[in-house]
Coordinates of C-alpha atoms in Angstrom, one line a residue:
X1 CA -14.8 -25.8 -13.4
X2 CA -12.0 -24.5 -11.4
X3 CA -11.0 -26.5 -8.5
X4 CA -6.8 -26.2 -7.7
X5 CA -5.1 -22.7 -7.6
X6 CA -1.9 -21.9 -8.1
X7 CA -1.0 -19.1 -5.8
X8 CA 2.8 -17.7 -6.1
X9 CA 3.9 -15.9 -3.6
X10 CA 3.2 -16.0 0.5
X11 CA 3.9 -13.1 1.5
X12 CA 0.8 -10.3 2.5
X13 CA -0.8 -11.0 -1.2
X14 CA -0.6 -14.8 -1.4
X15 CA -1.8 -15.5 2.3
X16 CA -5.0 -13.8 1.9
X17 CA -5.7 -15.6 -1.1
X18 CA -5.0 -18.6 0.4
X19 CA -7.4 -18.2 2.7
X20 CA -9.9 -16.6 0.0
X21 CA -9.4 -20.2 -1.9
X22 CA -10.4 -22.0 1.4
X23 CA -13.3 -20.0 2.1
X24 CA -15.1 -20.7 -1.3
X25 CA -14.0 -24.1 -1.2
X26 CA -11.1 -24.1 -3.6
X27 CA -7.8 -26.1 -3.6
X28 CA -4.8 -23.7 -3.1
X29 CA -1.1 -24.6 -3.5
X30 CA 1.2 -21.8 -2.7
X31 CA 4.7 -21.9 -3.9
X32 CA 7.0 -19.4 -2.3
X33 CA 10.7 -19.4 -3.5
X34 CA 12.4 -18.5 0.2
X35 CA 11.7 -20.9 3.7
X36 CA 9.5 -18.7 5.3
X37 CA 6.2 -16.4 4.8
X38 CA 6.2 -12.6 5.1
X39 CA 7.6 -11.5 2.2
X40 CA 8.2 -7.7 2.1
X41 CA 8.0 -7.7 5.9
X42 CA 10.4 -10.4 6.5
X43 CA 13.4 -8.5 7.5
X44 CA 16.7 -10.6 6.5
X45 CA 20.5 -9.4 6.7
X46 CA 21.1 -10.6 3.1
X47 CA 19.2 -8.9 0.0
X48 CA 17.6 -12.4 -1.7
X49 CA 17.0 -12.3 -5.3
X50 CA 13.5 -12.5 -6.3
X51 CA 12.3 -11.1 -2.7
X52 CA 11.6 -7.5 -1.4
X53 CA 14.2 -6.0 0.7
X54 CA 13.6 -3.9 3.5
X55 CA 15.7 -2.3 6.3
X56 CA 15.8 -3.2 10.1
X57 CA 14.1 0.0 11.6
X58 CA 11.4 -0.1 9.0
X59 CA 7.4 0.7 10.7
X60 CA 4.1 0.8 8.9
X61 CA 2.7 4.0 7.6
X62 CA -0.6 2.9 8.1
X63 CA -1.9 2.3 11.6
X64 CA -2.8 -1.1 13.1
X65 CA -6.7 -0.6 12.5
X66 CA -6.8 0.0 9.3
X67 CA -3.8 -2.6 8.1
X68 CA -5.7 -5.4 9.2
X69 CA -7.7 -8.2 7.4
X70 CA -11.4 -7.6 7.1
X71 CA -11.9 -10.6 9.4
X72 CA -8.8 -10.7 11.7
X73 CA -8.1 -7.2 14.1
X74 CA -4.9 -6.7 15.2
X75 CA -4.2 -7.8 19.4
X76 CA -5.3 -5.0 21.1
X77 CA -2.1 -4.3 23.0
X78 CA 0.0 -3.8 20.0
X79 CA 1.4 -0.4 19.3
X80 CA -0.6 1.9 16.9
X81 CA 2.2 1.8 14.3
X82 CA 3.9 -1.4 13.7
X83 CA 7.7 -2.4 13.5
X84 CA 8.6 -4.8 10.2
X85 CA 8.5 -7.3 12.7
X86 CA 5.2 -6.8 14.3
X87 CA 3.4 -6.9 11.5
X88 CA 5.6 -10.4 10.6
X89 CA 3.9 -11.6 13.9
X90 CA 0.5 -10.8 12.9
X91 CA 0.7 -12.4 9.3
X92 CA 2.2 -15.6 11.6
X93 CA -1.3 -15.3 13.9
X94 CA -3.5 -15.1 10.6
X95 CA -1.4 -17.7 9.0
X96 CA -1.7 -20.4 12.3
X97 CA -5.4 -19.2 13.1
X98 CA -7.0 -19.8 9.1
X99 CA -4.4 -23.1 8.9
X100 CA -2.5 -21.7 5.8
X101 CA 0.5 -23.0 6.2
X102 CA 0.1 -26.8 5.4
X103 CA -0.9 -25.4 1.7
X104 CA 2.6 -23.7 1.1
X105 CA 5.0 -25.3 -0.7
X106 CA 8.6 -23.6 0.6
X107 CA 12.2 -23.6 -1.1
X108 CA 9.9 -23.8 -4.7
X109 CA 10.2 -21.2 -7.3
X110 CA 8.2 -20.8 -10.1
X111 CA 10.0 -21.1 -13.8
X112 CA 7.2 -20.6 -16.3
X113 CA 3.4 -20.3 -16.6
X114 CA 1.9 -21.2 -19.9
X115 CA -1.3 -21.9 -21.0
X116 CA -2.4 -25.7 -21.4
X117 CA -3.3 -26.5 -25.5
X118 CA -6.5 -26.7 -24.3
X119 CA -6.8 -23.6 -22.2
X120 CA -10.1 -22.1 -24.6
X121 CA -12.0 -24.4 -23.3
X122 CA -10.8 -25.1 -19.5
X123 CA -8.7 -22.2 -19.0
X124 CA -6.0 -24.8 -17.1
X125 CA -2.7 -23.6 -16.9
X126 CA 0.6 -25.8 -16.7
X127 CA 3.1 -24.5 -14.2
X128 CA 7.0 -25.5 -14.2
X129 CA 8.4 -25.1 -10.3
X130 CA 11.8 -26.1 -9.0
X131 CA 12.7 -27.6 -5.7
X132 CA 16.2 -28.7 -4.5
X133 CA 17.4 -28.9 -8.0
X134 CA 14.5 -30.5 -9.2
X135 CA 11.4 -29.6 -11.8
X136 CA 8.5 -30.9 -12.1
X137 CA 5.5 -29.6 -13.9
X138 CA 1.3 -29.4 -12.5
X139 CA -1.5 -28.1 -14.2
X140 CA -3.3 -26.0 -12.2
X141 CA -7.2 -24.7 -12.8
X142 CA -6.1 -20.9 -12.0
X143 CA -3.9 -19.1 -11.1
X144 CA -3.2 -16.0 -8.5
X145 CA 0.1 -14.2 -9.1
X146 CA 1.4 -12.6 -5.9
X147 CA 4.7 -11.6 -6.1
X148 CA 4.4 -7.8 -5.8
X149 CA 6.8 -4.8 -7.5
X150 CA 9.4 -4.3 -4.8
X151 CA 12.1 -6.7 -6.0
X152 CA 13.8 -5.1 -9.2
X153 CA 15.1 -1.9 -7.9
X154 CA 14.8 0.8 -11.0
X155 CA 18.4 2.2 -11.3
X156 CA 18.6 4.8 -14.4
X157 CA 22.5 5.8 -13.7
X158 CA 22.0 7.1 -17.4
X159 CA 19.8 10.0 -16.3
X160 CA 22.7 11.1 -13.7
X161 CA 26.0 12.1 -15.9
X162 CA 29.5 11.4 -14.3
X163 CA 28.0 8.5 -12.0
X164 CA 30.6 6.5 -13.9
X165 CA 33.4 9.2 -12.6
X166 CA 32.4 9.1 -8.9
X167 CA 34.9 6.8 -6.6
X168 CA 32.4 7.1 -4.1
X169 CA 30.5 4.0 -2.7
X170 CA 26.4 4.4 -4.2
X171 CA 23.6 1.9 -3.8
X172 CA 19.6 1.2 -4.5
X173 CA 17.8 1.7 -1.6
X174 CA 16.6 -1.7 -1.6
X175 CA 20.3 -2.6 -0.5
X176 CA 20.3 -0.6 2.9
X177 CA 19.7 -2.3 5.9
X178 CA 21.7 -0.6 9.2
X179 CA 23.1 2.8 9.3
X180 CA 26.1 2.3 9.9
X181 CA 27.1 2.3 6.6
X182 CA 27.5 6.3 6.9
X183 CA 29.0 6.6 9.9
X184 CA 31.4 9.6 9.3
X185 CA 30.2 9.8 5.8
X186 CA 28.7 12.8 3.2
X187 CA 25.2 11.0 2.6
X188 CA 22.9 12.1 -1.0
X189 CA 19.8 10.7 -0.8
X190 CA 18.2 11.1 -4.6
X191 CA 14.6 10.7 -4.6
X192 CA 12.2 11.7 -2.2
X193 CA 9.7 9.1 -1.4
X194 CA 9.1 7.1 2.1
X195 CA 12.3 5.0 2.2
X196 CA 14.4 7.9 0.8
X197 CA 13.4 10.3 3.3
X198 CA 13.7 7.4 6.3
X199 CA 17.4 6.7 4.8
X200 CA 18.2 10.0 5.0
X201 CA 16.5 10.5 8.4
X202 CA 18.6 7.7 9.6
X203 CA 21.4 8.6 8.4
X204 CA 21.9 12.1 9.6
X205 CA 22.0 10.5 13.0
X206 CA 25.8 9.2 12.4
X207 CA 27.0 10.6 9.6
X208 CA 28.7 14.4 8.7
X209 CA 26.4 15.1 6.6
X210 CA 23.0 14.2 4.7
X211 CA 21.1 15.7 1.9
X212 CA 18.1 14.4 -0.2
X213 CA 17.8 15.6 -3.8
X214 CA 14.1 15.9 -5.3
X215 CA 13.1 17.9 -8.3
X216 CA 9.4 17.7 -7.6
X217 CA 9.1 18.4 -4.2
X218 CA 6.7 16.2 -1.9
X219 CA 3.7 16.7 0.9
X220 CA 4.9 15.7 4.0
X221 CA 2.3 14.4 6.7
X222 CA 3.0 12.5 10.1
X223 CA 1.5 9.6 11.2
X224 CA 0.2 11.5 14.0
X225 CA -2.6 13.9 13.6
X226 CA -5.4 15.6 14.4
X227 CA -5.7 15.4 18.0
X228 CA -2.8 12.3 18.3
X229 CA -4.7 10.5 16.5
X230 CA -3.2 8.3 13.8
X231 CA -2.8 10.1 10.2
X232 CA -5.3 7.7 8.2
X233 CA -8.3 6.8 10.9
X234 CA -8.7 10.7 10.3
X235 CA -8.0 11.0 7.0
X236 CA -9.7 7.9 5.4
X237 CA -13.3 8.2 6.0
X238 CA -16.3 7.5 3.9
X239 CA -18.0 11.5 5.0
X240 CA -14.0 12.6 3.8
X241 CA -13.9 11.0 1.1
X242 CA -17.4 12.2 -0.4
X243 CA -16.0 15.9 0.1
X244 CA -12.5 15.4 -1.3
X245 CA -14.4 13.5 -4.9
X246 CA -17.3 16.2 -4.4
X247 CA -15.3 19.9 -4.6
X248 CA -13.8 21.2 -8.0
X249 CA -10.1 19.9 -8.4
X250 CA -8.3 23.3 -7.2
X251 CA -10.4 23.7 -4.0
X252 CA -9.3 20.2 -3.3
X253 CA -5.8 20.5 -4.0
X254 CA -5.6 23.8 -2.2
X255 CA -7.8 22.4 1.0
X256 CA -4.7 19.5 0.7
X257 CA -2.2 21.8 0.8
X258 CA -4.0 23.9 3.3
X259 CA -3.7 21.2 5.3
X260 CA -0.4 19.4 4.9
X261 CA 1.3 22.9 5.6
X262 CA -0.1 23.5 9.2
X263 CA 2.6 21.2 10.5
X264 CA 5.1 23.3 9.1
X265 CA 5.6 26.0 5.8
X266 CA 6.6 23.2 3.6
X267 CA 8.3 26.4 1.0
X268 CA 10.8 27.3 3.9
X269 CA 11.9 23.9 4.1
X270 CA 12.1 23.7 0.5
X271 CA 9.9 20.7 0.2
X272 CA 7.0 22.4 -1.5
X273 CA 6.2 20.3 -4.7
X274 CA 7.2 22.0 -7.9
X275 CA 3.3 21.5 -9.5
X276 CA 1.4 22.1 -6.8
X277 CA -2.0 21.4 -9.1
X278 CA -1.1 18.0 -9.3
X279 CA -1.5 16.8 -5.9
X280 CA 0.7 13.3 -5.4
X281 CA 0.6 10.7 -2.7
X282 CA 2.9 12.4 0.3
X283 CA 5.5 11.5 2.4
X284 CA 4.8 9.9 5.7
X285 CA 7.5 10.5 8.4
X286 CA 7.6 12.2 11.8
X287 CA 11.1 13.3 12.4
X288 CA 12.1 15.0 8.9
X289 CA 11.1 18.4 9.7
X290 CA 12.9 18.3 13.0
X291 CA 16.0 17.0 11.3
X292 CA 15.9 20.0 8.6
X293 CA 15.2 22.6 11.2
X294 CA 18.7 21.2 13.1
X295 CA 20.3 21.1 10.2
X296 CA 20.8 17.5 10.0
X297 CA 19.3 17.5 6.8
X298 CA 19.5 19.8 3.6
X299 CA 16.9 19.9 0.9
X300 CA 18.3 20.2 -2.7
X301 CA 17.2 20.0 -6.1
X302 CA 17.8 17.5 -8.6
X303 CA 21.8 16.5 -9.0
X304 CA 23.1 18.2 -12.7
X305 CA 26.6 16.5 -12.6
X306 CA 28.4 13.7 -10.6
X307 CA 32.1 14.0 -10.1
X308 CA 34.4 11.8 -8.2
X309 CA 34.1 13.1 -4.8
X310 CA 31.2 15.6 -5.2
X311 CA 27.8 16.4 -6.9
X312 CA 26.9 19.2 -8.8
X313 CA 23.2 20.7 -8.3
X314 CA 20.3 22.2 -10.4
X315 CA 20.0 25.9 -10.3
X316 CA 23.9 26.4 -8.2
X317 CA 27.6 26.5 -9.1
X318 CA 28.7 25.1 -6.1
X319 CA 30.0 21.3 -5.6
X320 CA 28.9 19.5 -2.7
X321 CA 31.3 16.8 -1.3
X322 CA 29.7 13.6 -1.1
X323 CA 31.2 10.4 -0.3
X324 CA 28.1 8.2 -0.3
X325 CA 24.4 8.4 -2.6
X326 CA 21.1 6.3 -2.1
X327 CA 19.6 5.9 -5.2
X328 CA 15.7 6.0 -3.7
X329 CA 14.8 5.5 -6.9
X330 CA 11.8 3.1 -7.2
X331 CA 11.2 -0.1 -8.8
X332 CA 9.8 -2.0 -12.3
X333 CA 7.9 -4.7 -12.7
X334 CA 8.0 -8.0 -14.2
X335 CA 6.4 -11.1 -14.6
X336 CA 9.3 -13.5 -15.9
X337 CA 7.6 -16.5 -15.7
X338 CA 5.1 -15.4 -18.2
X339 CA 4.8 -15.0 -21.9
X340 CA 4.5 -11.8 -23.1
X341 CA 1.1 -12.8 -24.9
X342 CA -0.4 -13.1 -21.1
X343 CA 0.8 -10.0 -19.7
X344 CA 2.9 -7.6 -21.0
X345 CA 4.7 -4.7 -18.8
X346 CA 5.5 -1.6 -21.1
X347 CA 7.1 1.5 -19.3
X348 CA 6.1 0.4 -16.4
X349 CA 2.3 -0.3 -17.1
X350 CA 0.7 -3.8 -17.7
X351 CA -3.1 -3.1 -18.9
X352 CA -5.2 -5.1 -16.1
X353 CA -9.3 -4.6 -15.7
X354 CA -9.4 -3.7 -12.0
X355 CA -5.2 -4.1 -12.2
X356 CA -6.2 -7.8 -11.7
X357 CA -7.0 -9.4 -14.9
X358 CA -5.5 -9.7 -18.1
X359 CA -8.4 -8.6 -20.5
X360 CA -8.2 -10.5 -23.4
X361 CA -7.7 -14.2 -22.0
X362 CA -10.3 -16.4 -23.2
X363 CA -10.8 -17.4 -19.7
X364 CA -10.4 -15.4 -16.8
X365 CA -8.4 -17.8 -14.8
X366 CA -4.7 -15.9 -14.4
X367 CA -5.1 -13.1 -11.5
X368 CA -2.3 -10.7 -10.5
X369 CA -2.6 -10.2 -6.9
X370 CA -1.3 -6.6 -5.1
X371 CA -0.1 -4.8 -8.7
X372 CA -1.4 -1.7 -6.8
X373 CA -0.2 1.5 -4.6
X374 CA -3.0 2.4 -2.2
X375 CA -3.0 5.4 -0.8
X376 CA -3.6 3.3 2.7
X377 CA -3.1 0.4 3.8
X378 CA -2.3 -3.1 1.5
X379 CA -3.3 -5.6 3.4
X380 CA -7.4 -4.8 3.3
X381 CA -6.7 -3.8 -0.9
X382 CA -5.2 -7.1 -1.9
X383 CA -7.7 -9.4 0.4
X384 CA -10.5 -7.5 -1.3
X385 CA -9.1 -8.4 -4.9
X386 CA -8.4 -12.1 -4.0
X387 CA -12.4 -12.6 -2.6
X388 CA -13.5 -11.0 -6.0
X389 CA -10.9 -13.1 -8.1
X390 CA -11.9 -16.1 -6.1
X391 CA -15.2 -15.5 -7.0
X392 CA -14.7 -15.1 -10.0
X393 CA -13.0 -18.2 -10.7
X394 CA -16.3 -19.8 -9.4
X395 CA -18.6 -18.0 -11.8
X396 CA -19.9 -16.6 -8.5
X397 CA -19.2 -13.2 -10.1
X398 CA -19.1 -12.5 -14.3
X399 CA -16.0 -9.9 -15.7
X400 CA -17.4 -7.8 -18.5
X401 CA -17.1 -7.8 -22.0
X402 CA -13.6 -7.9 -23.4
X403 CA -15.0 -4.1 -25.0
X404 CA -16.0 -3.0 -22.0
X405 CA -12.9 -3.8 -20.2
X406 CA -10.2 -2.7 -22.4
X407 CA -12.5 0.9 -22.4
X408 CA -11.8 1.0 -18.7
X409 CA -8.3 0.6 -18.6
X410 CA -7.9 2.9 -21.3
X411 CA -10.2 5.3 -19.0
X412 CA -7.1 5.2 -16.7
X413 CA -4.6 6.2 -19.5
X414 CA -6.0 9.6 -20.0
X415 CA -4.3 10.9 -17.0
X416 CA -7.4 11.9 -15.4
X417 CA -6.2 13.2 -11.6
X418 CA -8.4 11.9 -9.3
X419 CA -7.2 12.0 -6.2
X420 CA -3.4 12.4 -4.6
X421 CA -1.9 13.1 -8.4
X422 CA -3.2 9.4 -9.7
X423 CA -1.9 10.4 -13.4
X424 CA -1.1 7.6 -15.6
X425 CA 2.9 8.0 -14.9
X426 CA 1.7 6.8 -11.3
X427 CA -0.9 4.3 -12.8
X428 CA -0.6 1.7 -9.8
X429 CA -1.6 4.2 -7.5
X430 CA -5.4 4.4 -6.6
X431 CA -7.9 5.8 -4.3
X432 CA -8.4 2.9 -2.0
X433 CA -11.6 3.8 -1.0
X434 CA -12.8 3.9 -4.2
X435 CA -11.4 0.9 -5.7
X436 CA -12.4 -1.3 -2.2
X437 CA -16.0 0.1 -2.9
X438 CA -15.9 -0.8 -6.4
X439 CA -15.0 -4.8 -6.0
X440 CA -17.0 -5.0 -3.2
X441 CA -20.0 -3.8 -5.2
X442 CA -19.0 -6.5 -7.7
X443 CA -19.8 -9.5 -4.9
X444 CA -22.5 -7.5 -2.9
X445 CA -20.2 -6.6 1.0
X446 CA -20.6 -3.2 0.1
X447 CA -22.2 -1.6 3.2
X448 CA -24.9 0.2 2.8
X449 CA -25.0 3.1 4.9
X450 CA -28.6 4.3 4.3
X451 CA -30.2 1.2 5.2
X452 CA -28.2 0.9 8.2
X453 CA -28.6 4.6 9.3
X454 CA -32.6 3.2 10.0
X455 CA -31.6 -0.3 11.4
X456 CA -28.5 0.5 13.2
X457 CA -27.8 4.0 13.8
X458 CA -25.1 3.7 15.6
X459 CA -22.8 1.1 13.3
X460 CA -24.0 3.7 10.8
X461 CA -22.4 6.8 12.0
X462 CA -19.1 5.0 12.8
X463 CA -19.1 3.9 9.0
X464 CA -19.7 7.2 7.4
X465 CA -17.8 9.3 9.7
X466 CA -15.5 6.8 11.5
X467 CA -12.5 5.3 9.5
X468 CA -13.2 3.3 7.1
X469 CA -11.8 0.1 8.2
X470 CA -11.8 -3.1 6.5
X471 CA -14.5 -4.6 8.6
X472 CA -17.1 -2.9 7.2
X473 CA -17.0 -5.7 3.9
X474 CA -18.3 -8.6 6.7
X475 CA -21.3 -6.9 8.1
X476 CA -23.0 -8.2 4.6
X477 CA -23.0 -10.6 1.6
X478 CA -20.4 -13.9 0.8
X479 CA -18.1 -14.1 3.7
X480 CA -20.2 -12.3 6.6
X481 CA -18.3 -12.3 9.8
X482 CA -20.3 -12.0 12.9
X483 CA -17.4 -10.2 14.6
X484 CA -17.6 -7.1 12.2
X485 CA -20.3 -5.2 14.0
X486 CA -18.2 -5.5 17.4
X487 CA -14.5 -5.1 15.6
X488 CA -16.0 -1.5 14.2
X489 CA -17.5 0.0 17.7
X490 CA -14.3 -1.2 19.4
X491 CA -12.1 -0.1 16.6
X492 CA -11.1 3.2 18.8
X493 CA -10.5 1.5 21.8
X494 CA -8.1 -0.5 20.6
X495 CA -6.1 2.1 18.9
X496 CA -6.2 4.1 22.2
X497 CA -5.2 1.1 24.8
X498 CA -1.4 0.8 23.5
X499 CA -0.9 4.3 24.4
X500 CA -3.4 5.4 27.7
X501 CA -0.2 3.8 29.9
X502 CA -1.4 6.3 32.2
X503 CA -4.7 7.2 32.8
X504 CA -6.5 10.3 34.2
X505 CA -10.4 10.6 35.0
X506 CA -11.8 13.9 33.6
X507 CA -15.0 15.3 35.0
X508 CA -18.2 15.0 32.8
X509 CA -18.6 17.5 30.3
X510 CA -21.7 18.9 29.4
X511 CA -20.1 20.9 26.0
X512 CA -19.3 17.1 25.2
X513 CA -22.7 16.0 25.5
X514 CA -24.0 18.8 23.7
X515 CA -21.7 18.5 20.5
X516 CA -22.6 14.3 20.5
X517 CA -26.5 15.1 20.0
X518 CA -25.5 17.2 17.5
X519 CA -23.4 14.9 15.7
X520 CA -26.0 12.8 15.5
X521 CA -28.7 15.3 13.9
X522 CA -25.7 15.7 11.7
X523 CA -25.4 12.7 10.2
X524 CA -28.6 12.2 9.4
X525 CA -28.3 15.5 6.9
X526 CA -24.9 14.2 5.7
X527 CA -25.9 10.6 4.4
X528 CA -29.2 12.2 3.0
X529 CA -27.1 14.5 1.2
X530 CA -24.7 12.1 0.5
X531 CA -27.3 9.7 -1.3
X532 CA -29.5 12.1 -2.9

């Protein structure tokens, strides 16, 4: 019977399982290699082998509501959109308020993970750790691996011919941290995902010049939309959600699109994606079109040729001079401290059931915590997967057939788009509603919106047409919070407070009214149509 888990890792991933652990009675020891918790969001001057890096200006793309913990809302007078160091803060309240911290084991890393000679019948595993020059060796009953994929910066300076000519200074993005390192300079930025696009936004505030090279284009949203509000308390909603997985691929692509270009005509900014039937996860920033519409920032395609003081273009004869280039060019992932046998990462892919357990273990003790790129929020995805593996570890909850498993993964390897592009080159990328529904069906805190629709009417409506915030997995089942009801109708309030510094009274509005009552008539059509 499992009783101790080894969790590695505290940062987002590996404090939410500890508290998972504690909640179904468990014994959790947490070894985390650096002296602090955070992880990602710890920002540090120095890059630290092993950790994430990230830079000093860094904010959330996901809004304070829907980043928290199913169980734990963000204070109220916090901003809607969190600096690096906010969001620190609040992983130090959750720590302090659950008692975490007395179950990490700091300054200890984590050499090997192998299975005990036993492990086909108790499924123990023997963990070698290191402390102040030290090793010593525990076996543990499970295991949750929580380290993430943002520490080994993917660098392929093969695909870019003459890099090895250029006597310019060039870097992974993982190794920015201030600006000021292209004060004066000629900036590439190659690649176009969220830190690319905030490098290059950054930099063209003190440097000559900036461009950012993409070959397929990108989306790009703000985190303010309709009506102020943020980007993914719109967005992310159960009634959405039905629509978007309801319509015929094109309509939903071009409704996307549709969409995505009423901020600005993404083709005159030459941002428009090159296969635009293949929608992919967008970009989130506020200030890029601005920046290109100054002139701050030039688009350009893919580099052709790097030579020692300039860069050579796709599609154009003309050299650029560039002193500096960000390589914004992802990461890989590894587990070093496991045999191959346990999990193995090929071209960036590791075959996971649920991209959480290893299918063919004789025992379903070994969990890889947060392998996943939501489009959302992290923190209510990995909490989600450490109460199911928790579970799951108790024989609470039962994984299917080894068949049945290895069927679904291979399900994902068709390149099926689903939503946002999720082909199998992106295969960590999932629709986070989805997947959040899908383990929470396995342990029964899925809410059930028809039955509520004729108990509570109200909490109903603000499920299926209000964001879909993590709260809504403690109205029911294992780990029912008696605060979830209250943290959903006051979800909106606290989003708005940060923000109404100054408040006007507006007269009643009988249009208002009018549209409320029907609102309601409409969501009793919607969830009936929704669940017929």
């Amino acid at each position: 019977m499992v009783k101790r888990v080894a969790i590695i890792g505290a940062g987002v991933s590996g404090l939410t399982s500890i508290k998972c652990c504690l909640d179904e009675g468990l014994e959790p020891t947490c070894f985390e290699r650096s002296d602090d918790i955070g992880g990602l969001w710890r920002f540090t001057e120095d890059v630290e082998d092993g950790r994430p890096s990230l830079y000093k200006s860094m904010f959330s793309n996901t809004c304070k509501e829907m980043s928290a913990f199913t169980d734990f809302p963000y204070p109220e007078d916090f901003p809607v959109f969190l600096s690096n160091s906010q969001v620190l803060e609040y992983l130090r309240m959750y720590a302090k308020h659950f008692g975490l911290l007395k179950h990490i084991q700091f300054k200890t890393t984590v050499i090997s993970i192998r299975k005990c000679p036993d492990f086909s019948a108790t499924g123990q595993w023997a963990i070698v750790t290191e402390s102040h020059g030290n090793q010593e060796s525990t076996v543990f009953d499970a295991v949750m691996v929580c380290i993430g994929y943002l520490s080994d910066p993917s660098l392929p300076l093969e695909s870019f011919p003459g890099i090895e000519t250029f006597q310019g200074k060039y870097f992974h993005s993982r190794y920015y941290k201030h600006p000021d390192v292209f004060e004066g300079k000629r900036v590439l930025v190659i690649g176009m995902g969220n830190s690319g696009v905030d490098i290059a936004v950054e930099a063209c505030r003190v440097a000559k010049k900036v461009m950012i090279s993409t070959g397929q284009g990108a989306w790009v949203i703000s985190r303010v939309f309709d009506n102020g509000y943020p980007w993914d308390m719109v967005f992310l909603t159960r009634f959405m959600n039905v629509i978007r997985n309801s319509l015929p691929g094109p309509i939903t692509t071009w409704l996307v699109a549709h969409r995505t270009s009423q901020w600005f005509d993404h083709a005159n900014y030459g941002l428009i994606p090159k296969d635009r039937d293949v929608i992919r996860e967008p970009v989130l920033n506020d200030d890029l079109p601005g920046c290109i519409i100054t002139g701050k920032i030039s688009v350009k395609p893919s580099p052709k040729e790097i030579k020692e003081n300039s860069v050579v273009f796709q599609n154009s004869p003309t050299e650029e001079p560039v002193d500096v280039i960000v390589f914004a060019t992802g990461y890989k992932f590894s587990f070093p401290f496991l045999e191959e046998s346990v999990v193995k990462v090929e071209k960036k892919q590791a075959s996971l059931y649920k991209y959480i357990f290893p299918p063919h273990l004789e025992k379903p003790t070994l969990a890889i915590i947060g392998l996943i790129k939501p489009f959302g929020a992290v923190m209510p995805v990995v909490e989600i997967q450490a109460r199911w593996v928790t579970r799951v570890f108790k024989g609470l909850c039962q994984l299917p057939p080894v068949s049945t498993m290895m069927e679904e993964i291979n399900e994902t390897k068709k390149n099926k788009i689903r939503w946002f592009g999720l082909s199998y080159d992106e295969i960590l990328k999932t629709d986070c509603l989805v997947y959040i529904d899908e383990l929470a069906s396995l342990m029964g805190t899925k809410p059930n919106v028809l039955a509520l629709l004729f108990k509570d009417p109200i909490l109903a409506k603000n499920i299926f047409f209000g964001p879909c915030t993590a709260y809504q997995y403690r109205l029911t089942g294992p780990g029912k919070w008696d605060g979830a009801r209250n943290a959903i109708l006051t979800q909106w309030d606290r989003t708005v407070k940060p923000t109404r510094t100054r408040v006007v009274e507006e007269p009643p509005n009988f249009c208002f009214n009018l549209l409320k009552l029907i609102g309601l008539f409409a969501l009793f059509a919607a969830i009936f149509l929704a669940f017929k």
